[in-house]
Tab-separated table of C-alpha atoms and ligand atoms in Angstrom:
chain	number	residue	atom	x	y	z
S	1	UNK	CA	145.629	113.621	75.715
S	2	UNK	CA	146.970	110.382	76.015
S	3	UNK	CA	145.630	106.883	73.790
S	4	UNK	CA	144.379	105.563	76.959
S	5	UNK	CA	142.653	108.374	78.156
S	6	UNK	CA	140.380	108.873	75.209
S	7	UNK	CA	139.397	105.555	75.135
S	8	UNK	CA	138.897	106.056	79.101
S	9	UNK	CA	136.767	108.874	77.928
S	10	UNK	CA	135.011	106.927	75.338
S	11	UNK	CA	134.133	103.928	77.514
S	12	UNK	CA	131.828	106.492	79.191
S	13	UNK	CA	129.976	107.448	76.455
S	14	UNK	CA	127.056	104.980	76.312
S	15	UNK	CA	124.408	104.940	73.744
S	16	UNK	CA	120.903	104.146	74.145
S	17	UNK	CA	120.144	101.588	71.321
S	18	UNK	CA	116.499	102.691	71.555
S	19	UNK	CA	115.439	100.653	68.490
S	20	UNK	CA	112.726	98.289	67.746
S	21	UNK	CA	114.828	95.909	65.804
S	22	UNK	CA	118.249	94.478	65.814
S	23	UNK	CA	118.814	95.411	62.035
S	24	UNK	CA	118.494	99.327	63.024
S	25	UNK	CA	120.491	99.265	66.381
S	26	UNK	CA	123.329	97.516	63.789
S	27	UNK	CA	122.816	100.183	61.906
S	28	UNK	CA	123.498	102.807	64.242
S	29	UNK	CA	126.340	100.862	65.609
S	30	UNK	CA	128.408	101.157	62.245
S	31	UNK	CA	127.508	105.079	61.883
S	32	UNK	CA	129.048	106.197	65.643
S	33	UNK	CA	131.731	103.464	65.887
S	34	UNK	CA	134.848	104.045	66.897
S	35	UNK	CA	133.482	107.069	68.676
S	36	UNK	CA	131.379	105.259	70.579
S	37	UNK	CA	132.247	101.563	72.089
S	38	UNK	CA	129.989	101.422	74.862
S	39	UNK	CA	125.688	100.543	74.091
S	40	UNK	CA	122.379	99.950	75.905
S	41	UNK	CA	119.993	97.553	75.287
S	42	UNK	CA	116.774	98.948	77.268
S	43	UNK	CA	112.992	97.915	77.085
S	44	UNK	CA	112.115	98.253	73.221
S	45	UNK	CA	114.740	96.426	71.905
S	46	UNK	CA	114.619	93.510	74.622
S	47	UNK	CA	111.010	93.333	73.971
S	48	UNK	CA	111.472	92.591	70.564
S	49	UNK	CA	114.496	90.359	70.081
S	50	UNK	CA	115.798	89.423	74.176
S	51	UNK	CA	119.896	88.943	74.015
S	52	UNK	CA	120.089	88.332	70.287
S	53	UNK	CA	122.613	91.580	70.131
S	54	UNK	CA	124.553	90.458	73.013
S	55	UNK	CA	126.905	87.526	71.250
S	56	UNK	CA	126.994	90.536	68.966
S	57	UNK	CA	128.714	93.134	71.519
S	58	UNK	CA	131.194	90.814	72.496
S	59	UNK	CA	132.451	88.982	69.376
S	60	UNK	CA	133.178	93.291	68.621
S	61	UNK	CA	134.281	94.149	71.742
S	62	UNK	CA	132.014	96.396	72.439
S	63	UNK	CA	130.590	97.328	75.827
S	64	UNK	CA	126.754	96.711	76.554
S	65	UNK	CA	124.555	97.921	79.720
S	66	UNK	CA	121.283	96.109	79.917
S	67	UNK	CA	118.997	98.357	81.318
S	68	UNK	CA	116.099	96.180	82.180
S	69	UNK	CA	115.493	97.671	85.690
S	70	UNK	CA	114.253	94.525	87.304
S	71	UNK	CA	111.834	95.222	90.323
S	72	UNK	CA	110.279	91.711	91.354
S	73	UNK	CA	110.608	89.424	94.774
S	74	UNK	CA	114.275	89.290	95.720
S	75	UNK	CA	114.714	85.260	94.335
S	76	UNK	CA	112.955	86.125	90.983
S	77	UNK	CA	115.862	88.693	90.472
S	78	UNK	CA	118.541	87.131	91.973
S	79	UNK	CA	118.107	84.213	88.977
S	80	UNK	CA	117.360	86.624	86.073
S	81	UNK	CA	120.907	88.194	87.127
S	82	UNK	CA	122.395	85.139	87.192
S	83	UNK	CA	121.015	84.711	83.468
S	84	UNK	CA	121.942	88.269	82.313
S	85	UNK	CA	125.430	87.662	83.604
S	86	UNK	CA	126.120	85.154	81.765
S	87	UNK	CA	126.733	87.437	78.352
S	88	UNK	CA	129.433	89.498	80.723
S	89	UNK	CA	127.599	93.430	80.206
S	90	UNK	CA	129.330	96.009	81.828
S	91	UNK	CA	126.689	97.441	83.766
S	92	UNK	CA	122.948	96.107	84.346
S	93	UNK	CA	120.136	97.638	86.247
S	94	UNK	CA	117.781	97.178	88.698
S	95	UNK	CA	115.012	98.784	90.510
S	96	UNK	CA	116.414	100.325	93.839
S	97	UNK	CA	112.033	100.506	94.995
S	98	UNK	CA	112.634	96.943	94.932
S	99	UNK	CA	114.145	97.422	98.495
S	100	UNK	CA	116.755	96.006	99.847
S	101	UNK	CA	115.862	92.356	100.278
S	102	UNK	CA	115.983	92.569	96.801
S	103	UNK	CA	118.928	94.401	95.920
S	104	UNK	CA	120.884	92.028	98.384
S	105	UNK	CA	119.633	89.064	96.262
S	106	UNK	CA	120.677	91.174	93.168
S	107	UNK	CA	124.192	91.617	94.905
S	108	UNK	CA	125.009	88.101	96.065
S	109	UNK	CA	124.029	86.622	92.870
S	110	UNK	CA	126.344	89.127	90.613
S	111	UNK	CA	129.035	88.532	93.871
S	112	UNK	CA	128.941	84.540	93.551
S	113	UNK	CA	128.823	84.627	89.614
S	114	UNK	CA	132.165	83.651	87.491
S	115	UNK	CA	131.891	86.817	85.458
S	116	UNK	CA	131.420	89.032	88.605
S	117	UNK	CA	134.577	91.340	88.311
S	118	UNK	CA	133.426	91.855	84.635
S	119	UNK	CA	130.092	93.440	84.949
S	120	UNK	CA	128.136	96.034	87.982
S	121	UNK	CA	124.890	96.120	89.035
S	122	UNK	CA	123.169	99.625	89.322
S	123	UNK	CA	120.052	100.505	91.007
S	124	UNK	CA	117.688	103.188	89.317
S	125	UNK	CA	116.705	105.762	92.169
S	126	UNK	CA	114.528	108.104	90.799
S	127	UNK	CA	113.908	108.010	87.045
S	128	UNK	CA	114.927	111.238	84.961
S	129	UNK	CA	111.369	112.033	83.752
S	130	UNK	CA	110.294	112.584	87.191
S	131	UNK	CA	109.678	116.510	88.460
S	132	UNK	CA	110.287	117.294	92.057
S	133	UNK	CA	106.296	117.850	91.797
S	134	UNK	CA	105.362	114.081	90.904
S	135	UNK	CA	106.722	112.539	93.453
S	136	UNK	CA	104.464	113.399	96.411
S	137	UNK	CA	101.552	111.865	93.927
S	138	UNK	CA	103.572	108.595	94.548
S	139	UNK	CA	103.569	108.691	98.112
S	140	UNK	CA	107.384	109.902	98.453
S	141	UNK	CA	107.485	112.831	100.587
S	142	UNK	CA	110.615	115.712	99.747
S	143	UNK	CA	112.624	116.496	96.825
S	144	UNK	CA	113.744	114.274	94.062
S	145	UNK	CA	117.319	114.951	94.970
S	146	UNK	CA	116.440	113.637	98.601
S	147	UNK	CA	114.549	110.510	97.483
S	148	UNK	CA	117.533	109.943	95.098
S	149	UNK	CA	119.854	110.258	98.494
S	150	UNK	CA	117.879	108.286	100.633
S	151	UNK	CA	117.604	104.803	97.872
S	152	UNK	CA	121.783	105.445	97.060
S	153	UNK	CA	122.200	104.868	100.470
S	154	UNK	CA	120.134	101.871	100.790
S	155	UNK	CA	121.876	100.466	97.414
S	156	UNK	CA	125.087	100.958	98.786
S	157	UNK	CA	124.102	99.375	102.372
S	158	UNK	CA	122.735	96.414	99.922
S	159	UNK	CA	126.360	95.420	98.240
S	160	UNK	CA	125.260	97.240	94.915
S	161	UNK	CA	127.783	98.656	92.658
S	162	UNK	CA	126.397	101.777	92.419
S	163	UNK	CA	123.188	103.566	91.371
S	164	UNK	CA	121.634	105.144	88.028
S	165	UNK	CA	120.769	109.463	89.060
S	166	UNK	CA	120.387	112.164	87.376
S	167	UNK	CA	123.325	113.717	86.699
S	168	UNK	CA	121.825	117.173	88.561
S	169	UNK	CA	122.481	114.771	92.078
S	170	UNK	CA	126.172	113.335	91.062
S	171	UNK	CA	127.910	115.618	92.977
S	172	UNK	CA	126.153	115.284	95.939
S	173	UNK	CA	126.369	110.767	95.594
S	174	UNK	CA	129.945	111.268	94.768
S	175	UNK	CA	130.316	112.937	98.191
S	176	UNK	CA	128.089	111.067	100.023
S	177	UNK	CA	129.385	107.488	98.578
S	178	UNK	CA	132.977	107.442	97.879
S	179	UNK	CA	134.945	107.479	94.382
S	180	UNK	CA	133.884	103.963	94.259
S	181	UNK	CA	130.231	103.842	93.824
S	182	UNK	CA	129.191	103.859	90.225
S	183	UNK	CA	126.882	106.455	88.831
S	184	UNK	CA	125.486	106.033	85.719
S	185	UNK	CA	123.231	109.106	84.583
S	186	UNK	CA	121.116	109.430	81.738
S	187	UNK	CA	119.190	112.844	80.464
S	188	UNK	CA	122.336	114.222	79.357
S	189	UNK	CA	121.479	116.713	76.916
S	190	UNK	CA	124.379	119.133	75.005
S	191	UNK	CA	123.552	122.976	75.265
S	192	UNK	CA	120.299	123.943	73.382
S	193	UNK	CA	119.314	120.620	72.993
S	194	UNK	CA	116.242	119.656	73.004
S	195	UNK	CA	114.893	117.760	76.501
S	196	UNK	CA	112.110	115.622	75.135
S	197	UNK	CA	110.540	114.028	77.602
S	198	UNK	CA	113.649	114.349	80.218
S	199	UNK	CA	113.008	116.379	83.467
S	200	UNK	CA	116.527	116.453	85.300
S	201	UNK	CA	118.646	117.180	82.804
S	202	UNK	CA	122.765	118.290	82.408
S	203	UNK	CA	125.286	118.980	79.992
S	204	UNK	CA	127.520	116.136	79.065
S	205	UNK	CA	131.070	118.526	80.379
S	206	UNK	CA	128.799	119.343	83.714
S	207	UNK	CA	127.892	116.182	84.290
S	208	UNK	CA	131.126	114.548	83.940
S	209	UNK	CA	132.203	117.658	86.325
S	210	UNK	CA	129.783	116.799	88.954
S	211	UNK	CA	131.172	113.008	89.109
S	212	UNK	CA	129.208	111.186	86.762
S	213	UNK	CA	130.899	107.576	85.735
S	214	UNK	CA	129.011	106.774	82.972
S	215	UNK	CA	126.678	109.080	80.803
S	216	UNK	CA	123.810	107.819	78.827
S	217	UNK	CA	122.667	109.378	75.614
S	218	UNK	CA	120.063	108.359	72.940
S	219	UNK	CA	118.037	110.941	70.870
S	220	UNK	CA	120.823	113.857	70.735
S	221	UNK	CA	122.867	111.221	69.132
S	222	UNK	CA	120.114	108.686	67.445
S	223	UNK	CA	117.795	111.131	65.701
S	224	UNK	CA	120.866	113.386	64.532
S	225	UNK	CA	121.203	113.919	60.651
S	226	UNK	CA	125.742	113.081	61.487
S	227	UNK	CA	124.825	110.776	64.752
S	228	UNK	CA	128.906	110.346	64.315
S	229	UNK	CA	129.586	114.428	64.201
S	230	UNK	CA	127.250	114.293	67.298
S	231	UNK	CA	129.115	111.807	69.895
S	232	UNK	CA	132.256	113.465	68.508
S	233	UNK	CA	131.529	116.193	69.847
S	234	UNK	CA	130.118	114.980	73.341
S	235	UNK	CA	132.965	113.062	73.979
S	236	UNK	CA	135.440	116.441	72.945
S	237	UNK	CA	133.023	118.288	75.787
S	238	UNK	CA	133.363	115.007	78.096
S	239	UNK	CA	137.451	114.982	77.554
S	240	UNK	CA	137.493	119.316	78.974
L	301	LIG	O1	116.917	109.556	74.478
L	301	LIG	P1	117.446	109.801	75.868
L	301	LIG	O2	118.833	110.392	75.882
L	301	LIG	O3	116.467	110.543	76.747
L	301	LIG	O4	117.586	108.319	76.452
L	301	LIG	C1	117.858	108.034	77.798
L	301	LIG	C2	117.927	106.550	77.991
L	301	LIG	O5	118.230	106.285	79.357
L	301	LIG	C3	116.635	105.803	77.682
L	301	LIG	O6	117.003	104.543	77.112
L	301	LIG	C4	115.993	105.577	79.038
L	301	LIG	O7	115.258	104.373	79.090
L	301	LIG	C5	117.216	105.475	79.953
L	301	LIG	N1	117.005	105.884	81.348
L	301	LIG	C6	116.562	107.136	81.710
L	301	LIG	N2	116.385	107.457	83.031
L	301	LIG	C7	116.675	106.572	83.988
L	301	LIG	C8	117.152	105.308	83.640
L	301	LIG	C9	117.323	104.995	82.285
L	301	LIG	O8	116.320	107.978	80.829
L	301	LIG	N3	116.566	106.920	85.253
């Protein structure tokens, strides 16, 4: 395999920097890099220290996907884009049961931003946790798989970049939306591995065979004893 496509490869890999302080996502950072290059800042961190990583990420040159999945009135999210842009992430989310009001805002303001061909904006359809069984408890009627169809769709429609899935539905988004819609899919779990509190769940080589972009990984790799050994060997399974 070429230079370039490893690092192709490796760009895919994202962590989840599930931490509750900067000093331990650091941390993890200098155990997996080079391997890994691309991270996510999600709820716990933010919560505890906002963008204090992000000058961080790109005085390294490292990729980061803020995953704050913003679901608010289309003008409140239009402006904390605008503000998250600023930094230049590679990917950010935001809540496709926003609707699309919303994820037009989200669109325009990523569109009409200086950084715009830098970074995407993903919707979350249908969170990984979620059974086929929970959903009709929530008022959504049919599969999670259809639900999942039904908000790409509307994302898409909306100017979005593409959509967070499972990776269990890739195939059937990659179809649907074209080689150019983003999907970003979390719940990746290696053979054996334990699913914690994931429902939808794939293998990192099956879901990079059913058209997955970008896959997101925390625990296999985080609470391994060699989290370095670990994304070595996703990304070898990712590169068949
Ligand atoms: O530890 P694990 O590999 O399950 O981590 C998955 C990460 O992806 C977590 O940070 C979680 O917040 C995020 N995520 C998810 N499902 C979604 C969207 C994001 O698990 N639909």
């Amino acid at each position: 395999m070429t230079t370039d496509a490893v690092e192709a490869i490796r760009r895919k890999l994202i962590l989840a920097l599930d931490f509750p302080y900067v000093q331990e996502a650091i941390g993890m950072i200098h155990k997996v890099r080079p391997e890994v290059m691309h991270y996510k800042v999600g709820l716990e961190l933010w919560s505890s220290t906002g963008g204090d990583l992000f000058h961080y990420f790109n005085e390294e040159e490292l990729d980061f996907f803020v995953d704050l999945k913003l679901h608010d009135i289309p003008n409140t999210v239009a402006q904390a884009v605008k503000k998250i842009m600023a930094h230049k992430p590679s990917l950010m989310t935001i809540h496709a049961m926003g609707g699309m009001d919303m994820m037009r805002a989200a669109a325009d303001a990523k569109n009409g931003h200086e950084h715009a061909a830098h970074s995407k904006v993903v919707a979350v359809t249908v969170l990984t946790h979620h059974h086929d069984s929970d959903l009709p408890k929530l008022g959504m009627s049919g599969s999670a798989a259809d639900q999942v169809k039904r908000l790409a769709n509307l994302a898409q429609e909306s100017g979005l970049d593409g959509v967070v899935c499972s990776a269990q539905e890739a195939a059937t988004l990659r179809a649907q939306c074209g080689d150019d819609f983003t999907l970003v899919c979390p719940g990746i779990r290696p053979a054996g591995s334990q699913a914690h509190d994931q429902a939808r769940i794939m293998t990192p080589k099956a879901a990079i065979a059913a058209g997955a972009d970008y896959l997101v990984v925390g625990r296999p790799i985080r609470q391994a004893e060699d989290p370095q050994a670990v994304a070595k060997a996703l990304l070898k399974e990712m590169a068949e």
